[in-house]
Every structure is written in structure tokens, then in C-alpha cells.
XYZ file of C-alpha atoms in Angstrom:
522
model
C 9.477 12.642 47.808
C 6.104 14.426 47.652
C 4.585 13.851 44.257
C 1.351 15.699 44.880
C 0.130 17.108 41.553
C -0.904 20.275 43.347
C 2.743 20.994 44.292
C 4.073 20.631 40.732
C 5.295 23.561 38.731
C 3.169 25.023 35.971
C 5.591 23.645 33.377
C 5.344 20.103 34.908
C 1.626 20.219 34.774
C 1.772 20.629 30.966
C 3.292 17.137 30.723
C 1.290 15.401 33.431
C -1.436 12.907 32.618
C -2.552 12.135 36.162
C -4.115 15.536 36.948
C -7.860 16.112 37.462
C -9.508 16.075 34.041
C -6.468 14.409 32.363
C -8.223 11.050 32.531
C -11.644 10.051 31.291
C -14.665 8.969 33.294
C -13.896 6.213 35.804
C -10.193 6.425 35.039
C -10.595 5.542 31.336
C -7.723 6.180 28.951
C -7.364 5.844 25.199
C -3.900 4.295 24.971
C -5.188 2.594 21.786
C -4.696 5.984 20.024
C -1.132 4.891 19.335
C -2.545 1.983 17.347
C -4.933 4.220 15.385
C -1.873 6.269 14.341
C -0.343 3.298 12.523
C -3.531 1.663 11.084
C -4.324 2.175 7.382
C -1.069 1.232 5.808
C -2.759 -0.312 2.760
C -4.558 2.953 1.999
C -1.381 5.002 2.214
C 0.578 2.549 0.231
C -2.098 2.724 -2.534
C -1.590 6.511 -2.871
C 2.151 6.579 -2.245
C 2.813 7.811 -5.825
C 0.619 10.896 -5.687
C 1.421 11.631 -1.972
C 5.087 12.138 -2.833
C 4.765 13.512 -6.352
C 4.430 17.200 -5.402
C 5.583 19.797 -2.853
C 2.507 18.989 -0.803
C 4.435 15.992 0.667
C 6.666 18.486 2.545
C 3.777 19.981 4.514
C 3.925 18.891 8.171
C 0.721 17.056 8.960
C -0.550 13.847 10.428
C -1.214 10.968 7.995
C -2.457 7.507 8.809
C 0.370 4.792 8.972
C 3.304 6.967 8.032
C 5.457 3.790 8.358
C 3.969 2.802 4.937
C 6.422 5.268 3.358
C 9.436 4.003 5.374
C 11.025 1.645 2.750
C 14.550 0.375 2.724
C 14.883 1.428 -0.921
C 13.121 3.468 -3.472
C 11.725 2.079 -6.755
C 13.421 3.209 -9.882
C 10.360 2.698 -12.082
C 6.637 3.170 -11.775
C 4.547 0.001 -11.258
C 3.351 -1.622 -14.449
C 0.363 -3.803 -15.405
C 0.865 -7.271 -16.863
C -0.322 -7.681 -20.410
C 1.177 -8.725 -23.761
C 2.020 -5.488 -25.655
C 3.307 -5.725 -29.275
C 4.222 -3.047 -31.783
C 2.203 -3.539 -34.907
C 4.913 -2.184 -37.137
C 7.968 -2.243 -34.988
C 7.557 -5.799 -33.676
C 8.594 -4.844 -30.147
C 7.099 -7.243 -27.572
C 6.752 -6.526 -23.874
C 4.977 -8.261 -21.068
C 3.837 -5.107 -19.274
C 1.916 -1.838 -19.976
C 3.173 1.430 -18.508
C 1.617 3.189 -15.491
C 0.291 6.204 -17.266
C -0.961 4.152 -20.277
C -3.050 2.017 -17.962
C -4.520 5.219 -16.492
C -5.661 6.337 -19.929
C -7.167 2.925 -20.739
C -7.603 0.825 -17.622
C -7.066 -2.720 -18.684
C -8.991 -4.190 -15.786
C -12.116 -2.526 -17.171
C -11.968 -4.514 -20.400
C -14.385 -7.450 -20.396
C -13.237 -10.879 -21.874
C -12.876 -10.881 -25.678
C -13.450 -7.085 -25.939
C -11.899 -5.235 -28.863
C -11.276 -1.476 -28.869
C -9.401 0.998 -30.922
C -7.886 4.143 -29.377
C -6.120 7.035 -30.971
C -3.553 8.929 -28.822
C -1.825 12.126 -29.914
C 0.043 14.950 -28.168
C -2.266 17.748 -27.283
C 0.469 20.378 -27.774
C 2.765 20.072 -30.795
C 5.569 21.502 -28.606
C 5.406 18.244 -26.608
C 5.684 15.926 -29.656
C 8.930 14.047 -29.513
C 10.689 16.615 -27.434
C 10.588 19.081 -30.328
C 9.568 22.719 -29.685
C 7.623 24.434 -32.435
C 9.370 27.425 -33.912
C 8.218 31.059 -33.593
C 8.490 33.863 -36.052
C 11.851 35.670 -36.163
C 11.831 39.004 -34.346
C 12.090 42.044 -36.595
C 14.799 43.698 -34.558
C 12.789 46.153 -32.482
C 13.280 46.201 -28.693
C 9.540 45.280 -28.079
C 9.765 42.360 -30.485
C 13.046 41.138 -28.983
C 11.482 41.318 -25.527
C 8.369 39.395 -26.617
C 10.528 36.718 -28.204
C 12.536 35.980 -25.005
C 12.392 32.320 -24.321
C 10.873 31.486 -27.781
C 12.401 29.592 -30.605
C 13.196 31.307 -33.831
C 11.852 29.628 -36.990
C 15.318 29.174 -38.440
C 16.413 27.072 -35.561
C 13.966 24.593 -34.019
C 15.768 23.593 -30.862
C 14.834 20.646 -28.724
C 13.517 20.752 -25.160
C 15.650 18.145 -23.502
C 17.717 15.962 -25.896
C 18.491 18.295 -28.817
C 16.260 16.105 -31.026
C 14.985 17.288 -34.426
C 12.435 15.527 -36.560
C 13.367 14.707 -40.153
C 10.805 15.230 -42.936
C 9.531 12.108 -44.682
C 10.915 13.295 -47.975
C 14.670 13.779 -48.024
C 14.370 16.498 -50.562
C 11.888 18.431 -48.496
C 13.217 21.510 -46.804
C 12.071 22.906 -43.458
C 10.164 26.138 -43.807
C 11.558 29.267 -42.189
C 8.535 31.561 -42.694
C 4.851 31.234 -42.861
C 2.627 28.651 -41.249
C 1.261 25.547 -42.770
C -1.881 24.361 -40.853
C -1.858 20.973 -42.733
C 1.630 20.023 -41.535
C 1.271 17.633 -38.670
C 4.373 17.020 -36.563
C 2.616 13.905 -35.221
C 3.037 12.121 -38.629
C 6.635 13.189 -39.161
C 6.306 16.783 -40.558
C 8.944 19.198 -39.482
C 8.151 21.818 -36.849
C 6.220 24.716 -38.288
C 6.361 28.319 -37.159
C 3.184 29.469 -35.565
C 1.473 30.363 -32.379
C 2.436 28.627 -29.142
C -0.214 28.118 -26.622
C 0.264 30.137 -23.509
C 0.703 28.332 -20.228
C -2.304 29.142 -17.983
C -1.946 30.304 -14.379
C -3.365 26.939 -13.243
C -0.703 25.084 -15.223
C 2.029 27.399 -13.774
C 0.934 26.651 -10.203
C 0.517 22.985 -10.953
C 4.020 22.802 -12.461
C 5.535 24.578 -9.471
C 3.764 22.179 -7.105
C 5.163 19.225 -9.053
C 8.679 20.667 -9.369
C 9.506 24.042 -7.853
C 12.715 24.319 -9.970
C 10.781 24.582 -13.143
C 10.996 28.344 -13.014
C 14.537 28.111 -14.268
C 14.111 25.110 -16.539
C 11.420 26.633 -18.753
C 9.761 23.307 -19.442
C 6.877 21.441 -17.900
C 7.131 18.068 -16.221
C 5.825 15.279 -18.386
C 2.843 14.064 -16.277
C 2.474 16.104 -13.107
C -0.054 15.432 -10.377
C -3.149 17.482 -11.127
C -3.433 20.705 -9.034
C -6.897 19.803 -7.756
C -5.979 16.184 -7.010
C -8.002 14.624 -4.117
C -4.665 13.934 -2.501
C -3.746 17.541 -2.531
C -7.088 18.613 -1.120
C -6.788 15.999 1.616
C -3.184 17.147 2.425
C -4.448 20.694 2.952
C -7.227 19.343 5.154
C -4.639 17.332 7.177
C -2.569 20.459 7.763
C -5.566 22.333 9.088
C -6.545 19.344 11.221
C -3.040 19.114 12.653
C -3.054 22.781 13.519
C -6.407 22.327 15.219
C -5.091 19.451 17.399
C -2.086 21.610 18.408
C -4.309 24.604 19.243
C -6.657 22.435 21.337
C -3.715 20.926 23.184
C -2.412 24.403 23.951
C -5.827 25.459 25.350
C -5.919 22.438 27.806
C -2.250 22.769 28.586
C -1.330 19.405 27.116
C 2.399 19.725 26.302
C 2.695 16.025 25.591
C 0.090 16.156 22.858
C 1.776 19.191 21.310
C 5.123 17.417 21.144
C 3.582 14.195 19.928
C 1.592 15.694 17.131
C 4.417 18.032 16.102
C 6.925 15.229 15.950
C 4.668 12.905 13.930
C 3.935 15.787 11.600
C 7.585 16.492 11.105
C 8.183 12.785 10.490
C 5.697 12.801 7.612
C 7.551 15.831 6.137
C 10.892 14.120 6.497
C 9.674 10.952 4.931
C 7.933 12.936 2.203
C 11.129 14.716 1.399
C 13.017 11.461 1.112
C 10.449 10.063 -1.355
C 9.763 13.260 -3.261
C 9.908 12.399 -7.018
C 8.731 13.225 -10.496
C 8.189 11.014 -13.472
C 10.622 10.927 -16.403
C 9.335 9.630 -19.758
C 11.524 8.319 -22.555
C 12.136 10.449 -25.632
C 13.731 9.550 -28.954
C 17.423 10.213 -29.082
C 18.072 9.829 -32.793
C 16.514 11.374 -35.895
C 16.498 8.251 -38.130
C 13.224 7.185 -39.543
C 11.236 4.646 -37.515
C 8.077 2.629 -38.196
C 4.744 3.851 -37.030
C 4.076 3.567 -33.313
C 0.805 1.603 -33.328
C 0.689 -0.969 -30.532
C -1.736 -3.722 -29.764
C -2.351 -5.073 -26.238
C -3.716 -8.484 -25.272
C -4.985 -9.045 -21.786
C -5.162 -12.404 -19.987
C -8.904 -12.479 -20.494
C -8.494 -12.420 -24.242
C -9.303 -8.803 -24.859
C -7.456 -6.800 -27.524
C -6.713 -3.031 -27.469
C -5.316 -1.366 -30.603
C -3.678 1.984 -29.914
C -2.953 4.172 -32.917
C -0.168 6.599 -32.089
C 3.069 8.013 -33.276
C 6.434 6.601 -32.338
C 6.979 9.487 -29.865
C 3.782 8.626 -27.937
C 4.663 4.908 -28.048
C 8.079 5.642 -26.543
C 6.606 7.630 -23.757
C 3.690 5.403 -22.775
C 4.492 1.877 -23.979
C 7.868 0.787 -25.241
C 9.878 3.226 -23.071
C 10.575 3.153 -19.415
C 8.799 5.385 -16.995
C 11.476 6.304 -14.449
C 11.386 8.123 -11.164
C 13.653 11.103 -10.622
C 14.076 11.821 -6.918
C 14.953 15.178 -5.415
C 17.410 13.766 -2.840
C 20.258 11.295 -3.359
C 20.220 7.712 -2.207
C 22.548 8.304 0.763
C 20.372 11.234 1.901
C 17.334 9.043 1.571
C 18.715 6.488 4.030
C 19.554 9.240 6.500
C 16.121 10.783 6.223
C 14.484 7.274 6.626
C 16.427 6.822 9.876
C 15.415 10.250 11.163
C 11.779 9.640 10.173
C 11.728 6.296 11.978
C 13.155 7.828 15.155
C 10.659 10.655 15.156
C 7.797 8.210 14.560
C 8.857 5.978 17.456
C 9.141 8.924 19.860
C 5.900 10.383 18.825
C 4.029 7.056 19.296
C 5.272 6.885 22.845
C 4.190 10.398 23.571
C 0.711 9.816 22.012
C 0.034 7.204 24.698
C 0.675 9.795 27.479
C -1.591 12.561 26.217
C -4.478 13.803 28.280
C -8.005 12.409 27.823
C -9.429 15.283 25.717
C -6.345 15.274 23.424
C -6.627 11.548 22.970
C -10.304 11.898 22.011
C -9.507 14.555 19.371
C -6.381 12.718 17.964
C -8.247 9.374 17.774
C -11.214 10.970 15.966
C -8.821 12.730 13.648
C -7.092 9.494 12.635
C -10.440 7.600 12.201
C -11.589 10.453 9.854
C -8.399 10.470 7.854
C -8.399 6.698 7.508
C -11.907 6.890 6.225
C -11.135 9.621 3.708
C -8.079 7.809 2.415
C -10.110 4.726 1.997
C -12.793 6.666 0.099
C -10.177 8.212 -2.140
C -9.150 4.697 -3.139
C -12.548 4.356 -4.907
C -11.766 7.133 -7.338
C -10.246 6.429 -10.770
C -6.498 7.302 -10.977
C -7.214 9.816 -13.776
C -8.429 12.206 -11.129
C -4.921 12.307 -9.548
C -2.680 12.841 -12.630
C -2.776 15.580 -15.312
C -2.845 13.692 -18.574
C -3.631 16.823 -20.571
C -0.395 16.164 -22.427
C -2.268 13.572 -24.468
C -5.400 13.738 -26.544
C -7.117 10.368 -26.710
C -10.391 9.109 -28.047
C -12.196 5.919 -28.837
C -12.223 5.334 -32.665
C -13.508 1.757 -32.560
C -15.410 1.184 -35.939
C -18.935 0.211 -35.699
C -18.297 -3.175 -37.285
C -15.886 -4.106 -34.436
C -18.121 -2.994 -31.554
C -19.691 -5.656 -29.392
C -16.847 -8.175 -29.773
C -17.534 -9.264 -26.158
C -21.190 -9.788 -26.856
C -23.240 -12.431 -28.609
C -24.287 -10.654 -31.810
C -26.186 -13.513 -33.410
C -27.580 -16.309 -31.252
C -28.491 -18.314 -34.327
C -24.885 -18.469 -35.521
C -22.919 -20.487 -33.014
C -19.650 -19.648 -34.757
C -19.441 -16.041 -35.992
C -22.213 -14.714 -33.764
C -20.834 -15.864 -30.402
C -17.949 -14.187 -28.601
C -14.680 -16.040 -28.794
C -10.972 -15.520 -28.833
C -10.790 -16.408 -32.537
C -13.379 -13.855 -33.538
C -11.821 -11.070 -31.499
C -8.421 -11.974 -32.974
C -9.920 -11.617 -36.438
C -11.256 -8.272 -35.521
C -7.814 -7.115 -34.533
C -6.316 -8.457 -37.724
C -8.978 -6.772 -39.778
C -8.034 -3.355 -38.395
C -4.294 -3.786 -38.534
C -4.262 -5.705 -41.874
C -1.156 -7.455 -40.537
C -0.423 -10.812 -38.833
C 3.268 -10.579 -37.993
C 2.402 -9.131 -34.501
C 0.163 -12.154 -33.895
C 3.155 -14.462 -34.158
C 5.459 -12.135 -32.313
C 3.094 -11.879 -29.407
C 2.242 -15.473 -29.221
C -1.434 -14.822 -29.782
C -1.566 -17.850 -32.100
C 0.616 -21.087 -32.292
C 3.345 -21.252 -34.892
C 1.969 -24.326 -36.703
C 1.274 -25.016 -40.318
C -2.437 -24.985 -39.606
C -2.449 -21.590 -37.861
C -0.058 -20.157 -40.477
C -2.619 -20.979 -43.176
C -5.403 -19.388 -41.126
C -3.334 -16.222 -40.514
C -2.561 -15.975 -44.234
C -6.210 -16.223 -45.119
C -7.161 -13.708 -42.465
C -4.546 -11.178 -43.602
C -5.601 -11.541 -47.258
C -9.301 -11.129 -46.279
C -8.439 -7.974 -44.273
C -6.517 -6.455 -47.190
C -9.372 -7.275 -49.593
C -11.850 -5.653 -47.277
C -13.810 -8.810 -46.791
C -15.487 -7.910 -43.479
C -17.756 -10.990 -43.624
C -14.908 -13.515 -43.744
C -15.953 -16.491 -41.576
C -12.945 -16.464 -39.287
C -14.222 -19.056 -36.759
C -15.612 -21.388 -39.433
C -12.414 -21.355 -41.406
C -10.403 -22.098 -38.346
C -12.649 -25.111 -37.522
C -12.295 -26.392 -41.116
C -8.561 -26.106 -41.075
C -8.376 -27.939 -37.781
C -10.674 -30.685 -39.095
C -8.362 -31.258 -41.984
C -5.637 -32.166 -39.508
C -7.941 -34.521 -37.663
C -8.454 -36.290 -40.928
C -4.786 -36.756 -41.198
C -4.226 -34.358 -44.076
C -0.587 -33.589 -43.349
C 2.219 -32.973 -45.735
C 5.336 -34.671 -44.347
C 8.725 -33.814 -45.940
C 10.422 -36.704 -47.633
C 13.133 -38.435 -45.670
C 12.097 -36.684 -42.432
C 10.442 -38.468 -39.553
C 6.848 -37.673 -38.924
C 4.996 -37.360 -35.625
C 1.409 -37.771 -34.589
C -0.928 -34.909 -34.569
C -0.972 -33.163 -31.180
C -4.003 -31.117 -30.477
C -2.183 -29.150 -27.764
C -0.011 -27.404 -30.336
C -3.167 -25.906 -31.897
C -4.372 -24.211 -28.720
C -4.612 -20.387 -28.925
C -3.119 -18.235 -27.602
C 0.315 -19.882 -27.715
C 1.713 -17.695 -24.950
C -0.609 -16.718 -22.053
C -0.373 -13.489 -20.144
C 1.102 -14.248 -16.751
C -0.822 -13.190 -13.698
C 0.315 -9.985 -12.103
C 1.088 -11.545 -8.678
C 3.831 -13.578 -10.341
C 5.632 -10.405 -11.436
C 5.515 -8.450 -8.190
C 9.119 -9.459 -7.511
C 10.190 -7.443 -10.523
C 9.457 -4.172 -8.636
C 11.237 -4.634 -5.374
C 10.547 -1.642 -3.134
C 7.405 -0.787 -5.059
C 5.325 2.335 -4.206
């Protein structure tokens, strides 16, 4: 059979890689371009949450290592950071801190023995605890009724998602139906007040649609959407334009193989993106009973303490509640889409190795550029990727507690040097409580430490800022070394064991020991 390239049809020439100009100088080929297409899995895995958290994941485009999104199962919860989290008033103890909470205050940025105090509130009162602030009742005119569409009358303060209503602190207090009280703060338990609801800006509307297109009928914003100007979104648009440029170039040089290869790998990224498309769901209160304040304190493995002053609603959303993933497709559809995406990826990889020389040059350069951009994007803080405008947070660490991680007085080798005991005292001084210390295992449950905690709590309540915490701890421990014990009559005694006095009593476990808790992680 005559296989002379000159005798082939025009259509066959589009898919031929042995024509003049299809190969590089001296017969060179870039078959390694298929390897470039699957390199960079770690960078894609790092940004998997934001890549699939908006409608941008459906755009057909080339992305490095699309197989990073091909997982046998999807995670049900967002990844968490290991730390000992304790409710100051509620007594809830958890071993992890939520994903979005760690974006607000990155725990890995806290130096050893640091102490900080943060205050976190809801920016919009309509977002506080799932309660929507009431609006003035319409006066009956057509224009007033038209303007009040979608708003809540003051006589009925309906809930957004779980029909939850806040109870006033005083049982005899009645909810107002007219007027506006600027001093009433729903964050501290006051009932919803009628007033002005902040209008949603055009940027927020577009951002909400990008995060969840069905919001037009739901009349409520997602809890924490990906920010509209996220670097991931910008890079996704760039990838779409780059993909279109590759296909256009392949059409100019009559490279049908490159057109099919790039088209299939772009469709594969859309299929995989659809399968993993999700949005975060935060936990709200489901009952109206009174609950303790929501303040929490976090202890890291390095001995740093972070006190967060917040309401119970904020604590449920960011700390004690679960941050779940709500997907747009079912589990069965996910497996079907994963199979389809895998098939398209395999076929496209085969076709990429048979593209013409010029196409391989452009495709290889595109993947190298995208890998570099995704790697650079990993250097940015996560707060640039998520819209945390739902919360208003600020550092309110008092001046007396700043510098806990520093040596404040080199002449005082006890109170002037950074230590776990001094930082623990700073935390007790701000909370004026010690029950959380025992609940979290920050101090051993021994008679000696019980005495130290009792003295520390009393000094905090008395406002004794100069109480020598480290010196008193050393004195109490020396009493034990001298054998000053108080054995109970008719009960056996045991020798003093120095190990039982070591603080903290329960260490924060390294994160790599808890990775198995999140099988199928993002």
C-alpha cells in the first residue's frame, strides 16, 4: 500500500504527524508533553477546595495534573487543623479547629508561648444565628407592598434556614414591633430589631451566583463563598483563554490531533469539576434555649494560647460545629463522572503524544506556565481565596498580655522569661476561670496543680496582675519535694512522682497522625 504523505487526503493530513514540518529539527519530538500534562499534582491538590467551590470549575480548560481531582470518594467535611479547642463557658473540648477559623487566625503563624485575644462577630445582624432582622410593616399602599417583597415584617421575625428565633435574656421582656433600638445587639442575645437591612451589592450578587447559581430562588447567601476576585478564578479565566489560543493555533497549522487532545482534556476538567462542585454548610443553632457564652480558647502544640471572644452562634459556625460539604451531584453521579473523566484523560494523553511539533511546543509551554502560576498561588494566604466578610474580627489583646512569647525582663528568670506557665497564667487572667484548664488537659489534675489553679483564679478575679505565677508554681512543687503531703488515713500512700506534675497534661497530637480521619481529603 502506498503510504506517501503527498497522496493522503486533506482530512488525513490533519491527523498526520510525519508530514514535513510536523517534526522538529533533526527529527526531534516532544513526546514528554504528555508527562507535563500530569505533573503538578501537589499544587492542584492544595487548591482543590477553591477550584471546585464555584461555577468556574465547569469551564472547559487545561489544568495541570487533572488526575489530582480524580478521587474514589468525596470528603464530607472540610480539612481541620490539630489543636486543643475548649469552650471557656460551655466546657466543650475538641482536638481540631475548623477550616475557616484557621483562615481567620492561622495557628501556624503563632510563635511558641504566644497569647492573643480576638473578638469575632457577625458583620451583618441578619447573619447572626440564622435570624433575619425584621423590617417595618408596610402601610398598605401598592408601592410599599412592592418595596417590602422579600422582607420580613417586624411582627414576625422569620428565620433563614432553620426557623430559629432568639429569646431575650429576660423572660418578661417583649419583642418590639415598632421603632428601632440602636443599643440592642442581637450578638449578645437581644431579640431582632426592626431597622434597615444592608442592600446586597452587585459584586456580592455576582459572587453568590458564582458560588451557587440556584441562589436566585433561595433568597439567601451562601455562608462562606469563594471571593469573586480569587486568584483561582483569575487563573481559571486565563486557562480558558490559553486553551482557546492552543486550539486556534492548532487549527491554523491543520493539527487535528492537537485540537482533539486539548478539547478532550478540557472537557475532562469540566466533568471532574462538576463531580466535585460543592459549597460549605455551617452549623446553626436548632433550639431557642439559653446557652452559655461562646468564648473558646485554643492551645497549640507549641504552647501558644488563643482566646476568641464570640457569641454561641459564631462558635457553632467556626469552632464547635461541623463544616460540611454540600455537593451539587449525587454520590452515584459522582462515580459515573469520575469514570468518564478518567476515560477522557487517558484518551487525551495518548493524543497529546501524537501532536505536531509546533503544537507540542505551545502545549508544553502552556503547562509549564500554568504549573508555575499554581505554585506561586500556593504562596498566597488562604484569606485571599475566601470571602470572610460574614465575620468582623479584630485583635483585642490587652497591652499587659502582649509579648508573652518574648523575654520581657532578662533580670527576672521566672516572671520575665517566656514559659508555658506564664502564658497559661495570662490566659487565666483574661478568662478569670480555670475549669477549661482542667477540661483541656493544659495542667495535670493533681493536688499541687489544683492549688496553683485556685490561687491563679483568685488572683485573676482580684485583679492582681502582678501575681507571681511561675514563682508560686515553683514554690508549690518544692513543697512536694520536701515531702509535704497529706495522706488520707487508712489509705495507702505512694511515692511522689515528678512525671504527674508535668504540664500540659495532654499534648496536642501532631497533624500527620490525624490525616486518616479525613479519608478522601481535598
